[in-house]
Amino acid sequence: MKKNNLKLLEIVKKEKEKEYVKEILKKIEKRIEEGIEIYPPKEKIFNSFNIFGELKVVILGQDPYHQPNQAQGLAFSTPKEIKNPPSMVNILKGIEADLGTPSQCLDGDLNKWKEQGILLLNTLLTVEDSKPKSHEKYGWYEFTDNIIKEINNNFENVVFLLWGSPAHKKEKLINGNKHLIIKEVHPSPLSAYRGFFESKQFSKTNEYLKSKGKIPIKW
């Protein structure tokens, strides 16, 4: 049975003990008490960090889905029983265009990726119902910056897939000689047509992992 990546969990645990993170969570709690719907559910805010085994890939997005029953604490992933959002549809198209075979996650639930060592991280970890980037000033950017710095320093040969301009800003935190950085447009319909489907980023990721003696991802 695969075990969680304890090194990553320890990094997150230490960060959560800092005062600014406690303040973020207090703000979220206050909004919930005011009757505001927050996504993902409180118990799933840090769900992305429960990856199994070796950390191989970080996929960095923007903020969680802001419609009911979509966000589950994993960037881009949705519960299998709901219709795939447009960004997820485009991710699946990109995989098939690159690899010539369909993804194993056609239902939009990316837990199978998490189980292979993929950290599905948004630059913001929470959002309010129907209000994209509503928690942009809560302090989450500092949190994700610090987590990425720690991953950069404490892990070797990780592939960073940075999707969209908020994710691209994190490039400066990553040592490109130690890790592989792949910057692409966001898979949203607003930007995916600008090269997401032609990027070959999924095969490039697997080629890099194999070159470092790691098991490639079953996308």
mmCIF file of C-alpha atoms in Angstrom:
data_model
loop_
_atom_site.group_PDB
_atom_site.id
_atom_site.type_symbol
_atom_site.label_atom_id
_atom_site.label_comp_id
_atom_site.label_asym_id
_atom_site.label_seq_id
_atom_site.Cartn_x
_atom_site.Cartn_y
_atom_site.Cartn_z
ATOM 1 C CA MET A 1 0.000 0.000 0.000
ATOM 2 C CA LYS A 2 1.413 3.379 -1.005
ATOM 3 C CA LYS A 3 2.027 5.898 1.759
ATOM 4 C CA ASN A 4 1.652 9.669 1.733
ATOM 5 C CA ASN A 5 4.732 11.738 0.973
ATOM 6 C CA LEU A 6 5.707 12.572 4.554
ATOM 7 C CA LYS A 7 8.325 15.143 3.547
ATOM 8 C CA LEU A 8 5.703 17.185 1.700
ATOM 9 C CA LEU A 9 3.181 16.845 4.533
ATOM 10 C CA GLU A 10 5.808 18.060 7.022
ATOM 11 C CA ILE A 11 6.544 21.121 4.858
ATOM 12 C CA VAL A 12 2.823 21.967 4.738
ATOM 13 C CA LYS A 13 2.375 21.318 8.480
ATOM 14 C CA LYS A 14 5.156 23.777 9.354
ATOM 15 C CA GLU A 15 3.730 26.419 7.026
ATOM 16 C CA LYS A 16 0.228 26.027 8.491
ATOM 17 C CA GLU A 17 1.641 26.752 11.950
ATOM 18 C CA LYS A 18 2.663 30.281 10.859
ATOM 19 C CA GLU A 19 0.524 33.161 12.059
ATOM 20 C CA TYR A 20 -0.423 34.435 8.603
ATOM 21 C CA VAL A 21 -1.960 31.048 7.658
ATOM 22 C CA LYS A 22 -3.932 31.006 10.903
ATOM 23 C CA GLU A 23 -5.231 34.460 9.945
ATOM 24 C CA ILE A 24 -6.273 33.219 6.478
ATOM 25 C CA LEU A 25 -8.231 30.376 8.041
ATOM 26 C CA LYS A 26 -9.874 32.761 10.536
ATOM 27 C CA LYS A 27 -11.074 34.953 7.640
ATOM 28 C CA ILE A 28 -12.504 31.902 5.892
ATOM 29 C CA GLU A 29 -14.232 30.747 9.073
ATOM 30 C CA LYS A 30 -15.769 34.208 9.503
ATOM 31 C CA ARG A 31 -17.135 34.172 5.937
ATOM 32 C CA ILE A 32 -18.649 30.717 6.521
ATOM 33 C CA GLU A 33 -20.295 31.988 9.724
ATOM 34 C CA GLU A 34 -21.736 34.873 7.670
ATOM 35 C CA GLY A 35 -23.418 32.315 5.429
ATOM 36 C CA ILE A 36 -21.026 32.630 2.488
ATOM 37 C CA GLU A 37 -20.413 29.437 0.493
ATOM 38 C CA ILE A 38 -16.671 28.704 0.271
ATOM 39 C CA TYR A 39 -15.071 26.240 -2.137
ATOM 40 C CA PRO A 40 -13.620 23.696 -1.701
ATOM 41 C CA PRO A 41 -15.261 22.494 1.547
ATOM 42 C CA LYS A 42 -13.219 23.449 4.608
ATOM 43 C CA GLU A 43 -11.981 19.896 5.170
ATOM 44 C CA LYS A 44 -10.599 19.705 1.623
ATOM 45 C CA ILE A 45 -8.672 23.000 1.450
ATOM 46 C CA PHE A 46 -5.328 21.199 1.815
ATOM 47 C CA ASN A 47 -6.398 17.998 0.049
ATOM 48 C CA SER A 48 -3.879 18.381 -2.792
ATOM 49 C CA PHE A 49 -0.921 17.703 -0.479
ATOM 50 C CA ASN A 50 -2.015 14.156 0.387
ATOM 51 C CA ILE A 51 -0.093 12.712 -2.542
ATOM 52 C CA PHE A 52 1.078 9.115 -2.530
ATOM 53 C CA GLY A 53 4.706 8.128 -2.884
ATOM 54 C CA GLU A 54 7.337 10.175 -4.655
ATOM 55 C CA LEU A 55 6.556 13.766 -5.673
ATOM 56 C CA LYS A 56 7.127 13.818 -9.433
ATOM 57 C CA VAL A 57 5.001 16.605 -10.909
ATOM 58 C CA VAL A 58 3.489 19.891 -9.742
ATOM 59 C CA ILE A 59 0.602 21.171 -11.873
ATOM 60 C CA LEU A 60 -0.053 24.772 -10.921
ATOM 61 C CA GLY A 61 -3.342 26.468 -11.727
ATOM 62 C CA GLN A 62 -5.136 29.653 -10.583
ATOM 63 C CA ASP A 63 -7.972 29.326 -8.071
ATOM 64 C CA PRO A 64 -10.573 26.634 -7.326
ATOM 65 C CA TYR A 65 -13.747 26.167 -9.345
ATOM 66 C CA HIS A 66 -16.338 28.624 -8.026
ATOM 67 C CA GLN A 67 -19.563 26.723 -8.803
ATOM 68 C CA PRO A 68 -21.317 24.243 -6.463
ATOM 69 C CA ASN A 69 -20.064 20.652 -6.165
ATOM 70 C CA GLN A 70 -17.011 21.164 -8.394
ATOM 71 C CA ALA A 71 -13.945 21.977 -6.254
ATOM 72 C CA GLN A 72 -12.468 19.106 -4.273
ATOM 73 C CA GLY A 73 -9.137 20.595 -3.234
ATOM 74 C CA LEU A 74 -7.232 19.360 -6.294
ATOM 75 C CA ALA A 75 -6.520 21.890 -9.036
ATOM 76 C CA PHE A 76 -8.703 21.225 -12.127
ATOM 77 C CA SER A 77 -10.168 18.000 -10.694
ATOM 78 C CA THR A 78 -13.899 17.512 -10.151
ATOM 79 C CA PRO A 79 -15.996 14.679 -8.691
ATOM 80 C CA LYS A 80 -16.658 12.004 -11.301
ATOM 81 C CA GLU A 81 -20.446 12.339 -11.046
ATOM 82 C CA ILE A 82 -20.569 15.897 -12.411
ATOM 83 C CA LYS A 83 -20.082 17.171 -15.941
ATOM 84 C CA ASN A 84 -16.505 18.106 -16.813
ATOM 85 C CA PRO A 85 -15.943 21.891 -16.713
ATOM 86 C CA PRO A 86 -14.487 23.483 -19.887
ATOM 87 C CA SER A 87 -10.892 23.568 -18.537
ATOM 88 C CA MET A 88 -11.044 19.851 -17.738
ATOM 89 C CA VAL A 89 -12.440 19.122 -21.201
ATOM 90 C CA ASN A 90 -9.452 20.920 -22.723
ATOM 91 C CA ILE A 91 -6.936 19.109 -20.506
ATOM 92 C CA LEU A 92 -8.336 15.789 -21.702
ATOM 93 C CA LYS A 93 -8.187 16.973 -25.327
ATOM 94 C CA GLY A 94 -4.566 18.026 -24.793
ATOM 95 C CA ILE A 95 -3.615 14.608 -23.423
ATOM 96 C CA GLU A 96 -5.179 12.754 -26.348
ATOM 97 C CA ALA A 97 -3.645 15.157 -28.888
ATOM 98 C CA ASP A 98 -0.224 14.614 -27.324
ATOM 99 C CA LEU A 99 -0.238 10.892 -26.517
ATOM 100 C CA GLY A 100 -2.693 9.574 -29.105
ATOM 101 C CA THR A 101 -4.708 7.778 -26.433
ATOM 102 C CA PRO A 102 -7.437 9.002 -24.066
ATOM 103 C CA SER A 103 -6.681 9.971 -20.483
ATOM 104 C CA GLN A 104 -7.496 7.465 -17.744
ATOM 105 C CA CYS A 105 -9.366 10.337 -16.042
ATOM 106 C CA LEU A 106 -12.122 10.956 -18.587
ATOM 107 C CA ASP A 107 -14.594 11.466 -15.720
ATOM 108 C CA GLY A 108 -12.633 14.556 -14.575
ATOM 109 C CA ASP A 109 -11.617 13.072 -11.219
ATOM 110 C CA LEU A 110 -7.818 13.444 -11.013
ATOM 111 C CA ASN A 111 -7.253 11.414 -7.854
ATOM 112 C CA LYS A 112 -5.493 8.827 -10.052
ATOM 113 C CA TRP A 113 -2.897 11.504 -10.809
ATOM 114 C CA LYS A 114 -2.491 12.375 -7.127
ATOM 115 C CA GLU A 115 -1.860 8.683 -6.445
ATOM 116 C CA GLN A 116 1.083 8.784 -8.888
ATOM 117 C CA GLY A 117 2.849 11.685 -7.191
ATOM 118 C CA ILE A 118 1.242 14.693 -8.886
ATOM 119 C CA LEU A 119 0.592 17.759 -6.743
ATOM 120 C CA LEU A 120 -2.466 19.529 -8.203
ATOM 121 C CA LEU A 121 -1.994 22.969 -6.676
ATOM 122 C CA ASN A 122 -3.829 26.248 -7.216
ATOM 123 C CA THR A 123 -2.093 29.566 -6.498
ATOM 124 C CA LEU A 124 -5.171 30.400 -4.375
ATOM 125 C CA LEU A 125 -6.634 27.626 -2.228
ATOM 126 C CA THR A 126 -10.146 28.976 -1.637
ATOM 127 C CA VAL A 127 -12.834 30.968 -3.430
ATOM 128 C CA GLU A 128 -16.383 32.193 -2.779
ATOM 129 C CA ASP A 129 -19.406 30.973 -4.686
ATOM 130 C CA SER A 130 -19.568 32.541 -8.177
ATOM 131 C CA LYS A 131 -16.725 34.992 -7.357
ATOM 132 C CA PRO A 132 -13.451 34.064 -9.109
ATOM 133 C CA LYS A 133 -10.301 35.240 -7.273
ATOM 134 C CA SER A 134 -12.449 36.482 -4.365
ATOM 135 C CA HIS A 135 -9.745 35.372 -1.884
ATOM 136 C CA GLU A 136 -6.879 36.879 -3.866
ATOM 137 C CA LYS A 137 -5.928 39.220 -0.988
ATOM 138 C CA TYR A 138 -6.260 36.689 1.820
ATOM 139 C CA GLY A 139 -2.582 35.676 1.815
ATOM 140 C CA TRP A 140 -2.707 32.480 -0.229
ATOM 141 C CA TYR A 141 -0.069 33.717 -2.685
ATOM 142 C CA GLU A 142 2.438 33.869 0.161
ATOM 143 C CA PHE A 143 1.471 30.339 1.179
ATOM 144 C CA THR A 144 1.878 28.818 -2.279
ATOM 145 C CA ASP A 145 5.101 30.782 -2.848
ATOM 146 C CA ASN A 146 6.565 29.323 0.316
ATOM 147 C CA ILE A 147 5.434 25.778 -0.489
ATOM 148 C CA ILE A 148 6.978 25.991 -3.980
ATOM 149 C CA LYS A 149 10.242 27.320 -2.518
ATOM 150 C CA GLU A 150 10.355 24.372 -0.125
ATOM 151 C CA ILE A 151 9.623 21.884 -2.893
ATOM 152 C CA ASN A 152 12.357 23.476 -4.992
ATOM 153 C CA ASN A 153 14.853 23.163 -2.132
ATOM 154 C CA ASN A 154 13.902 19.754 -0.741
ATOM 155 C CA PHE A 155 13.128 17.651 -3.812
ATOM 156 C CA GLU A 156 15.019 16.671 -6.967
ATOM 157 C CA ASN A 157 13.942 16.481 -10.613
ATOM 158 C CA VAL A 158 10.327 17.563 -10.218
ATOM 159 C CA VAL A 159 8.377 18.655 -13.315
ATOM 160 C CA PHE A 160 6.562 21.966 -12.821
ATOM 161 C CA LEU A 161 3.676 22.510 -15.264
ATOM 162 C CA LEU A 162 2.733 26.174 -14.911
ATOM 163 C CA TRP A 163 -0.655 26.873 -16.493
ATOM 164 C CA GLY A 164 -1.719 30.502 -16.926
ATOM 165 C CA SER A 165 -0.124 33.820 -15.979
ATOM 166 C CA PRO A 166 -0.581 33.570 -12.159
ATOM 167 C CA ALA A 167 1.257 30.225 -12.305
ATOM 168 C CA HIS A 168 3.941 31.638 -14.628
ATOM 169 C CA LYS A 169 4.863 34.169 -11.925
ATOM 170 C CA LYS A 170 6.069 31.291 -9.759
ATOM 171 C CA GLU A 171 8.839 30.417 -12.223
ATOM 172 C CA LYS A 172 11.264 32.704 -10.374
ATOM 173 C CA LEU A 173 10.944 30.461 -7.295
ATOM 174 C CA ILE A 174 12.134 27.330 -9.130
ATOM 175 C CA ASN A 175 15.673 26.311 -10.055
ATOM 176 C CA GLY A 176 15.485 25.311 -13.720
ATOM 177 C CA ASN A 177 18.794 23.458 -13.474
ATOM 178 C CA LYS A 178 17.425 21.192 -10.744
ATOM 179 C CA HIS A 179 13.867 20.736 -12.038
ATOM 180 C CA LEU A 180 11.986 20.871 -15.356
ATOM 181 C CA ILE A 181 9.784 23.937 -15.857
ATOM 182 C CA ILE A 182 7.100 23.852 -18.573
ATOM 183 C CA LYS A 183 5.075 27.059 -18.986
ATOM 184 C CA GLU A 184 1.840 26.860 -20.936
ATOM 185 C CA VAL A 185 -1.344 28.849 -21.354
ATOM 186 C CA HIS A 186 -4.229 28.033 -19.044
ATOM 187 C CA PRO A 187 -6.545 25.271 -20.375
ATOM 188 C CA SER A 188 -9.549 27.588 -20.097
ATOM 189 C CA PRO A 189 -11.427 28.128 -23.398
ATOM 190 C CA LEU A 190 -10.275 31.770 -23.177
ATOM 191 C CA SER A 191 -6.638 30.781 -23.706
ATOM 192 C CA ALA A 192 -6.272 27.064 -24.560
ATOM 193 C CA TYR A 193 -6.415 27.780 -28.305
ATOM 194 C CA ARG A 194 -3.069 29.607 -27.983
ATOM 195 C CA GLY A 195 -1.012 26.417 -27.931
ATOM 196 C CA PHE A 196 -2.232 24.204 -25.090
ATOM 197 C CA PHE A 197 -3.246 21.368 -27.437
ATOM 198 C CA GLU A 198 0.009 21.456 -29.418
ATOM 199 C CA SER A 199 2.380 21.758 -26.453
ATOM 200 C CA LYS A 200 3.302 18.051 -26.050
ATOM 201 C CA GLN A 201 3.774 18.822 -22.355
ATOM 202 C CA PHE A 202 2.503 15.451 -21.150
ATOM 203 C CA SER A 203 4.953 13.447 -23.255
ATOM 204 C CA LYS A 204 7.753 15.908 -22.377
ATOM 205 C CA THR A 205 7.001 15.319 -18.703
ATOM 206 C CA ASN A 206 7.233 11.553 -19.101
ATOM 207 C CA GLU A 207 10.420 11.736 -21.150
ATOM 208 C CA TYR A 208 12.038 13.814 -18.426
ATOM 209 C CA LEU A 209 10.878 11.483 -15.646
ATOM 210 C CA LYS A 210 12.213 8.439 -17.519
ATOM 211 C CA SER A 211 15.549 10.210 -18.091
ATOM 212 C CA LYS A 212 15.817 10.607 -14.303
ATOM 213 C CA GLY A 213 14.996 6.951 -13.621
ATOM 214 C CA LYS A 214 11.438 7.653 -12.505
ATOM 215 C CA ILE A 215 8.228 5.860 -13.491
ATOM 216 C CA PRO A 216 6.297 7.961 -16.051
ATOM 217 C CA ILE A 217 2.777 9.177 -15.396
ATOM 218 C CA LYS A 218 -0.241 7.268 -16.681
ATOM 219 C CA TRP A 219 -2.188 10.302 -17.794
#
